[in-house]
mmCIF file of N, CA, C and O in Angstrom:
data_model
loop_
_atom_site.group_PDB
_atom_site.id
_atom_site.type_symbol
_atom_site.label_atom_id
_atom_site.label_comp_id
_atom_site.label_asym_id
_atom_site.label_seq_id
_atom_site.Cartn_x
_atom_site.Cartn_y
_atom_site.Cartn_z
ATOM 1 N N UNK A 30 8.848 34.361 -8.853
ATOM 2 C CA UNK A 30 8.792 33.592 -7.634
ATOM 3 C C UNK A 30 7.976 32.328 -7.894
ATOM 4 O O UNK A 30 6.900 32.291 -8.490
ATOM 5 N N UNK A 31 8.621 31.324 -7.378
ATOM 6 C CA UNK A 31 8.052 29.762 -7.598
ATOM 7 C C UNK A 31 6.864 29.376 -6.404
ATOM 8 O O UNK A 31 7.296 29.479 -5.256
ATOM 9 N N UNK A 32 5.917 29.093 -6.486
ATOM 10 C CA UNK A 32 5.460 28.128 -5.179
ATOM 11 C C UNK A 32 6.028 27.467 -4.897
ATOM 12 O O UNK A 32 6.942 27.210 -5.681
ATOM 13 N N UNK A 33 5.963 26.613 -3.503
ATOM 14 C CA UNK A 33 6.470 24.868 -3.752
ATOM 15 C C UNK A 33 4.991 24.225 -4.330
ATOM 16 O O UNK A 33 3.834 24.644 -4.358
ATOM 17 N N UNK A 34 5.561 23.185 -4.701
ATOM 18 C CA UNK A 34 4.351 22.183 -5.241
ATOM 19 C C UNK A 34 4.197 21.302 -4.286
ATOM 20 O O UNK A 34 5.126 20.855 -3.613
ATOM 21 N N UNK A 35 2.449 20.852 -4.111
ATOM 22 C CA UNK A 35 1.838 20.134 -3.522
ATOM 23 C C UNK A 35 2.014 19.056 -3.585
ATOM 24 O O UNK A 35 1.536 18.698 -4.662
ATOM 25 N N UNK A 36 2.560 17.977 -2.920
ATOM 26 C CA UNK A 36 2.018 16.440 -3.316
ATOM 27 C C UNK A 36 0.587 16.290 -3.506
ATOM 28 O O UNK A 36 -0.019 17.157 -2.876
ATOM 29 N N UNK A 37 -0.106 15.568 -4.092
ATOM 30 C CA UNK A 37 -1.199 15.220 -4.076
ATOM 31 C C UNK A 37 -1.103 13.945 -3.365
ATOM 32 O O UNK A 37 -0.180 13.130 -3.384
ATOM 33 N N UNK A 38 -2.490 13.905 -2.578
ATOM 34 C CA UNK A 38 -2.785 12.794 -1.503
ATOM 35 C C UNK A 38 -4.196 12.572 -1.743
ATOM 36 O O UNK A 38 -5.169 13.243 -2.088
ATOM 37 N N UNK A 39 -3.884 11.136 -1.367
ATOM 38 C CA UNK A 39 -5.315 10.503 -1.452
ATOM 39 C C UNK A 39 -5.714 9.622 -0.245
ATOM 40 O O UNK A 39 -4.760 9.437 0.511
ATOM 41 N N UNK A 40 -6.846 9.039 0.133
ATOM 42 C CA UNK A 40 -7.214 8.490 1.535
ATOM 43 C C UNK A 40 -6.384 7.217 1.710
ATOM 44 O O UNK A 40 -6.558 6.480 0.739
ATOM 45 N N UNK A 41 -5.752 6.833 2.387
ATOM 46 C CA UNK A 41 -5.239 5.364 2.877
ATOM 47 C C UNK A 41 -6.452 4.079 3.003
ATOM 48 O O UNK A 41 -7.037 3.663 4.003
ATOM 49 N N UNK A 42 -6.517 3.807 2.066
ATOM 50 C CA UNK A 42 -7.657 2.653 2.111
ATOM 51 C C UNK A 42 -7.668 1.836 3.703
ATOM 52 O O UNK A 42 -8.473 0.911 3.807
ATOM 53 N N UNK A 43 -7.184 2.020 4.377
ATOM 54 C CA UNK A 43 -7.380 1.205 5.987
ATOM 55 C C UNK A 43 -7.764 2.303 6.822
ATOM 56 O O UNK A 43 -8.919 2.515 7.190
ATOM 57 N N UNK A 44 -6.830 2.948 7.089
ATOM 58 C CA UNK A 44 -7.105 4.628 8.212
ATOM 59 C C UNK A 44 -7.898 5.435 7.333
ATOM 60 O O UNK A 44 -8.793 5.960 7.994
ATOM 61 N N UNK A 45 -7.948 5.743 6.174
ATOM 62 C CA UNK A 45 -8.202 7.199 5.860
ATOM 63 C C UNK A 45 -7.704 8.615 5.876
ATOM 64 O O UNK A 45 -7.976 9.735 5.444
ATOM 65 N N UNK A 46 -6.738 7.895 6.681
ATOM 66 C CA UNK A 46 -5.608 9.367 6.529
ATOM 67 C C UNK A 46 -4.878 9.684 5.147
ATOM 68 O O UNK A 46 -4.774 8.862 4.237
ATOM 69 N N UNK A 47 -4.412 10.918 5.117
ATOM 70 C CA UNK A 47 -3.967 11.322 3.652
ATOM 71 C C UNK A 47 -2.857 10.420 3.751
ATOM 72 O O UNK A 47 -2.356 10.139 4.839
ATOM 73 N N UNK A 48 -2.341 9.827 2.358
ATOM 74 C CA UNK A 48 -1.484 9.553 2.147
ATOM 75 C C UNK A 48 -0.792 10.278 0.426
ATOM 76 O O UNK A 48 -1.467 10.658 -0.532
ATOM 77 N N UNK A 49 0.669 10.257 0.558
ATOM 78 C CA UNK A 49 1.046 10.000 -1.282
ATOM 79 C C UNK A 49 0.247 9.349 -1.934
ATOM 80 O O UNK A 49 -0.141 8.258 -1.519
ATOM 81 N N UNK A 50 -0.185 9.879 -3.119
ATOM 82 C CA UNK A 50 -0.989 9.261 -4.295
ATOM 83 C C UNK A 50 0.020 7.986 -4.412
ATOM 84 O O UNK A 50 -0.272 6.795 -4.509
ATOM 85 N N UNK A 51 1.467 8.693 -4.369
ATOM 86 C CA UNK A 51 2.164 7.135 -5.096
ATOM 87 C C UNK A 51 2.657 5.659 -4.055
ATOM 88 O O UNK A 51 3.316 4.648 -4.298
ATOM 89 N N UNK A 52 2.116 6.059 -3.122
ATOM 90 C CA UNK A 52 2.049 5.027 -2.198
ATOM 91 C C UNK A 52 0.638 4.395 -1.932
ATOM 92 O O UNK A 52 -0.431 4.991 -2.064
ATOM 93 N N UNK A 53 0.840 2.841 -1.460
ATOM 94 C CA UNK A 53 -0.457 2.129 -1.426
ATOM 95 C C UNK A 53 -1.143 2.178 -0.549
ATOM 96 O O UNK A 53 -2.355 1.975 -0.616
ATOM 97 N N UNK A 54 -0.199 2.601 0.983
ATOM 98 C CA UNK A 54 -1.010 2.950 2.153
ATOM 99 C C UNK A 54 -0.002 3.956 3.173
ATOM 100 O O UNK A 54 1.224 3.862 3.230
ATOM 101 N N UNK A 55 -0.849 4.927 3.948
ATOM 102 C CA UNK A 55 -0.034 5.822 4.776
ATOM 103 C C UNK A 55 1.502 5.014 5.634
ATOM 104 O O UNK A 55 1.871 3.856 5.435
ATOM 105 N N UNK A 56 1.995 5.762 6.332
ATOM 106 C CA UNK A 56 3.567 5.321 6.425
ATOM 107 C C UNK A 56 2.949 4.130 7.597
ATOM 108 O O UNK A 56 3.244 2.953 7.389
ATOM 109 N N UNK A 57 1.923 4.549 9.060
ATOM 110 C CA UNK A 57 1.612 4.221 10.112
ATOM 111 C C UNK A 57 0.786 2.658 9.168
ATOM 112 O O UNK A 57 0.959 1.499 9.546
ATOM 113 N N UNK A 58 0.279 2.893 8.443
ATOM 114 C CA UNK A 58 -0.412 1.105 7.984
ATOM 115 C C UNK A 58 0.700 0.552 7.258
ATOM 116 O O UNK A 58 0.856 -0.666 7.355
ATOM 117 N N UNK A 59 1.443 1.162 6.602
ATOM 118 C CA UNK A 59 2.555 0.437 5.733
ATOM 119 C C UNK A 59 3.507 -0.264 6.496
ATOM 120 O O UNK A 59 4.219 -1.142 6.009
ATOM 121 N N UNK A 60 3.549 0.086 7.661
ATOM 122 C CA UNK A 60 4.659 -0.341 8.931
ATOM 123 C C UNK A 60 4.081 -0.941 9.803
ATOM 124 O O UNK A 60 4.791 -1.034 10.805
ATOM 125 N N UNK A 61 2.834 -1.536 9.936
ATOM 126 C CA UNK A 61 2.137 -2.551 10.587
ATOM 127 C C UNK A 61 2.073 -3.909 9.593
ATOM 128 O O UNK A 61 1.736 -4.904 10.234
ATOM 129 N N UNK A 62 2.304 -4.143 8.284
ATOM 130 C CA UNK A 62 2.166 -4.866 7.579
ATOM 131 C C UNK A 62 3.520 -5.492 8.027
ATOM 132 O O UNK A 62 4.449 -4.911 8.587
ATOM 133 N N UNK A 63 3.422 -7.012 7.602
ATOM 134 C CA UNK A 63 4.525 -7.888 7.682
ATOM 135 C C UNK A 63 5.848 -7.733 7.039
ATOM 136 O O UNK A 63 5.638 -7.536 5.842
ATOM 137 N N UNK A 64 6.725 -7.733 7.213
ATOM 138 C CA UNK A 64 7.870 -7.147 6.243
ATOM 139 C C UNK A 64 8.305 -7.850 4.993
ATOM 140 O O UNK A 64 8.936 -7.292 4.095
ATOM 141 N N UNK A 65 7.917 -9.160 4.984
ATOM 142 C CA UNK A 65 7.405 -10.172 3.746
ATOM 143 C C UNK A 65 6.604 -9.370 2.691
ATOM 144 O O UNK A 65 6.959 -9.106 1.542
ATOM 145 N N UNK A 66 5.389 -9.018 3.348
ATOM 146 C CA UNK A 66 4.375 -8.300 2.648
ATOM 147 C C UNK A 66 4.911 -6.965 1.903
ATOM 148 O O UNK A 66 4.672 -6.685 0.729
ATOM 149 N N UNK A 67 5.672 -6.202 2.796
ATOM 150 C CA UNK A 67 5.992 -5.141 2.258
ATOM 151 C C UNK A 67 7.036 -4.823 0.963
ATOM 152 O O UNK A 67 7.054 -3.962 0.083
ATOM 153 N N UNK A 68 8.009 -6.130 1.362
ATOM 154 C CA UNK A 68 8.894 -6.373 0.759
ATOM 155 C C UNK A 68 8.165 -6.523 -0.796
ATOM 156 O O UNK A 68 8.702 -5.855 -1.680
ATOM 157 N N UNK A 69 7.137 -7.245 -1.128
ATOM 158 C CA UNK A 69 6.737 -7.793 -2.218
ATOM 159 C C UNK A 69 5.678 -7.099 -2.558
ATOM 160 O O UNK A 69 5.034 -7.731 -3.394
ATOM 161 N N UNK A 70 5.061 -5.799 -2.221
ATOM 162 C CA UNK A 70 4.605 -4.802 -2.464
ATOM 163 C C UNK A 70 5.622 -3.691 -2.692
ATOM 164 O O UNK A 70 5.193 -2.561 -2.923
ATOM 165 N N UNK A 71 7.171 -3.955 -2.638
ATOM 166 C CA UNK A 71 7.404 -3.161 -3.396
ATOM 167 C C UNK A 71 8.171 -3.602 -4.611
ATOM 168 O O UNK A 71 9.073 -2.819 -4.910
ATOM 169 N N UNK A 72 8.084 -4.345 -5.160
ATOM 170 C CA UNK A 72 8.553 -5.479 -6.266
ATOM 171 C C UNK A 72 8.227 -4.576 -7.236
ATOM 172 O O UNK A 72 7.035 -4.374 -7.007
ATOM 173 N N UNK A 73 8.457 -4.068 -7.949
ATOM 174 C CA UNK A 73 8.424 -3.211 -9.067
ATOM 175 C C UNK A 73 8.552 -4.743 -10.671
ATOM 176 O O UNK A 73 9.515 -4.418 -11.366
ATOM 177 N N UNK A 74 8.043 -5.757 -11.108
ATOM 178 C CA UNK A 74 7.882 -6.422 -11.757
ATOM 179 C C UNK A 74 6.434 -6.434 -12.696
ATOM 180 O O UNK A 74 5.669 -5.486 -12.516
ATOM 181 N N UNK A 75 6.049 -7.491 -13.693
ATOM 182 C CA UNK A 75 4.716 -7.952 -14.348
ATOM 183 C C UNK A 75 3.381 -8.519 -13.200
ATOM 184 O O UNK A 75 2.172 -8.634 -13.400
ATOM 185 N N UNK A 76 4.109 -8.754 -12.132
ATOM 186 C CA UNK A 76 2.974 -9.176 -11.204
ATOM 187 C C UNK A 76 2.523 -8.421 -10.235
ATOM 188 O O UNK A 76 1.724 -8.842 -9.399
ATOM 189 N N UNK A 77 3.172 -6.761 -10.253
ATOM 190 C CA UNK A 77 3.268 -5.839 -8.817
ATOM 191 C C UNK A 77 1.647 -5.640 -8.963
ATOM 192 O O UNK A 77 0.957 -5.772 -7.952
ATOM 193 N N UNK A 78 1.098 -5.354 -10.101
ATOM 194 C CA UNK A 78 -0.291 -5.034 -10.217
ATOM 195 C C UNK A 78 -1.414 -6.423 -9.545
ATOM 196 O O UNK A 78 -2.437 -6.070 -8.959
ATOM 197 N N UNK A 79 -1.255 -7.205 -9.623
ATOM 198 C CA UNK A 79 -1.452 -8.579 -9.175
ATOM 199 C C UNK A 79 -1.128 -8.538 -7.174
ATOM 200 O O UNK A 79 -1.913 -8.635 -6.230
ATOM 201 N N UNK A 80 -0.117 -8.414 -7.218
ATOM 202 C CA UNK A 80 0.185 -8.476 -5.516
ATOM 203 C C UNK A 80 -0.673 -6.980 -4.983
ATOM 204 O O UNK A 80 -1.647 -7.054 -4.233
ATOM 205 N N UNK A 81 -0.434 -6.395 -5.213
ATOM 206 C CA UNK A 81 -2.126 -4.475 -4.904
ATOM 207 C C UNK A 81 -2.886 -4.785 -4.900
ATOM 208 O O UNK A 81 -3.504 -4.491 -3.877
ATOM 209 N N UNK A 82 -3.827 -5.835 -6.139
ATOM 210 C CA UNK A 82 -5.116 -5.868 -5.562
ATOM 211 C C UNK A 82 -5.472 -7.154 -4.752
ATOM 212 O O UNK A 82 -6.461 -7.226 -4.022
ATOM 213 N N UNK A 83 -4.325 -8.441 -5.004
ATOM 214 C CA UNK A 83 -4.601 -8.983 -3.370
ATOM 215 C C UNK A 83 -4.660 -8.399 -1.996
ATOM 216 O O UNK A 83 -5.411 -8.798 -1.105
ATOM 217 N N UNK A 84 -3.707 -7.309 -1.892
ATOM 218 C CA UNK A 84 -3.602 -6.248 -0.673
ATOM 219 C C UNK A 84 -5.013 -5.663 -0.422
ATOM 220 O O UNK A 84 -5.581 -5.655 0.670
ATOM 221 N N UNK A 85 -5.673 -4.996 -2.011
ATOM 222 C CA UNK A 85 -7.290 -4.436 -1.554
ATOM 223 C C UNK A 85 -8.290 -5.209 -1.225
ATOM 224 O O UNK A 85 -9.148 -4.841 -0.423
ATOM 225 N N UNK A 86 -8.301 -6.715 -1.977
ATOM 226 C CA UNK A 86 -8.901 -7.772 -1.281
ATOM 227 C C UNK A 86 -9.135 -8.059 -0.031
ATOM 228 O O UNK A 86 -10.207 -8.166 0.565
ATOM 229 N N UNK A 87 -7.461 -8.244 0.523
ATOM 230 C CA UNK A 87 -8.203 -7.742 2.295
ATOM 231 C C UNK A 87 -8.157 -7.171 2.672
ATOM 232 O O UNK A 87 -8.425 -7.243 3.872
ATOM 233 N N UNK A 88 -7.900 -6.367 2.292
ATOM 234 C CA UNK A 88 -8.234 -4.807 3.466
ATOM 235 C C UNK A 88 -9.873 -5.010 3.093
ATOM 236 O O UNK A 88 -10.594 -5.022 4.090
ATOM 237 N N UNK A 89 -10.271 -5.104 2.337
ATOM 238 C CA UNK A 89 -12.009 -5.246 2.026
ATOM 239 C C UNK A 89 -12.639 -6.043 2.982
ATOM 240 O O UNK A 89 -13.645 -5.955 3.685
ATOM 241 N N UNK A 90 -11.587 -6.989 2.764
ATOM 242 C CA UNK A 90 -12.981 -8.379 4.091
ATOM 243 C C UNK A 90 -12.006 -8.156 5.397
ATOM 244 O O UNK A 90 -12.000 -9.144 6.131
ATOM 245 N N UNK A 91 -11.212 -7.107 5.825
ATOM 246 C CA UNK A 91 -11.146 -6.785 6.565
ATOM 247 C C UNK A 91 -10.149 -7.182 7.318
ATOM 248 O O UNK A 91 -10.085 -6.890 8.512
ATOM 249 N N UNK A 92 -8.998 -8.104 6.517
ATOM 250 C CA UNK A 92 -8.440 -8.508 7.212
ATOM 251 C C UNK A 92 -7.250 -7.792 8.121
ATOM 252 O O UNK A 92 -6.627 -6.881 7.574
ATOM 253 N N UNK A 93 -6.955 -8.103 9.277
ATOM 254 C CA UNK A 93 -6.182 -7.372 10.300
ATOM 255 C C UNK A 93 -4.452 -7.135 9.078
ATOM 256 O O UNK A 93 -4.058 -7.966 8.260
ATOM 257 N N UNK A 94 -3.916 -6.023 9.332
ATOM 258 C CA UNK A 94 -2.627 -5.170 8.522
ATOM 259 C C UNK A 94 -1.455 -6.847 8.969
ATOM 260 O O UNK A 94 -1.046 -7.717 8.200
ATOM 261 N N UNK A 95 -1.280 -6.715 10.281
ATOM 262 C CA UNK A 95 -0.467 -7.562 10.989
ATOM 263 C C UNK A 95 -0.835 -8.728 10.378
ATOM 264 O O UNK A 95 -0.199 -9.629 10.926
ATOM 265 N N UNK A 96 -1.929 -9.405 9.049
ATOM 266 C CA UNK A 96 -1.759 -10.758 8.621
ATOM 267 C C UNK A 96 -2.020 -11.378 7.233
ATOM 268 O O UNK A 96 -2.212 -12.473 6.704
ATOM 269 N N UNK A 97 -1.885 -9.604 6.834
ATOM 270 C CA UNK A 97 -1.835 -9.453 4.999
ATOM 271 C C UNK A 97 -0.362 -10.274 4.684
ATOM 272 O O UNK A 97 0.807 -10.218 5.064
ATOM 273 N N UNK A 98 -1.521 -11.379 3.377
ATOM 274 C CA UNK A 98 0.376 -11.699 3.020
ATOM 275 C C UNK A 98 -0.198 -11.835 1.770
ATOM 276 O O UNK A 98 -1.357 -12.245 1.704
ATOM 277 N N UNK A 99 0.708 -11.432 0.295
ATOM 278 C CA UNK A 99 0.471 -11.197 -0.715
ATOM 279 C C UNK A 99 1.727 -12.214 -1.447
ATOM 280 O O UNK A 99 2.782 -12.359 -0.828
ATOM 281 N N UNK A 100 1.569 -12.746 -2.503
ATOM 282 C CA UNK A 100 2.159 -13.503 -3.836
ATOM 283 C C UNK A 100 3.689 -12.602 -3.756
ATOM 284 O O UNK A 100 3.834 -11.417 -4.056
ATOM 285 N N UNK A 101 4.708 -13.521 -3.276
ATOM 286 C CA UNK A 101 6.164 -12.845 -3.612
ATOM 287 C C UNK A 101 6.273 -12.415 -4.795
ATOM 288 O O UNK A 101 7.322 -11.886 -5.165
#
């Protein structure tokens, strides 16, 4: 007999709610972000690492979800 397996979750850097490890923020902050933003957070390219930590940048100084905008 199998378990199911756990996702592992980690805190949503804005709420704190659990989120997927492999996501950058829970579904409820990911869907307040601009759809520009989101769009280019999910860019799978040489610069995706580059556009994440502009995203942690403001979430740090706090800036409001509704006016994150990150490097296409």
């Amino acid at each position: 007999m199998t378990t199911p397996t756990r996702q592992a979750t980690t805190p949503c850097p804005c709420c704190r709610q659990p989120k997927a490890r492999s996501l950058y923020l829970c579904s409820l902050c990911w869907g307040t972000l601009p759809g520009l933003t989101r769009r280019a957070l999910s860019r799978r390219d040489s610069k995706a690492m580059d556009r994440l930590q502009e995203l942690h940048r403001q979430l740090a100084a706090g800036r409001p979800l509704a006016e994150i905008q990150v490097t296409p």
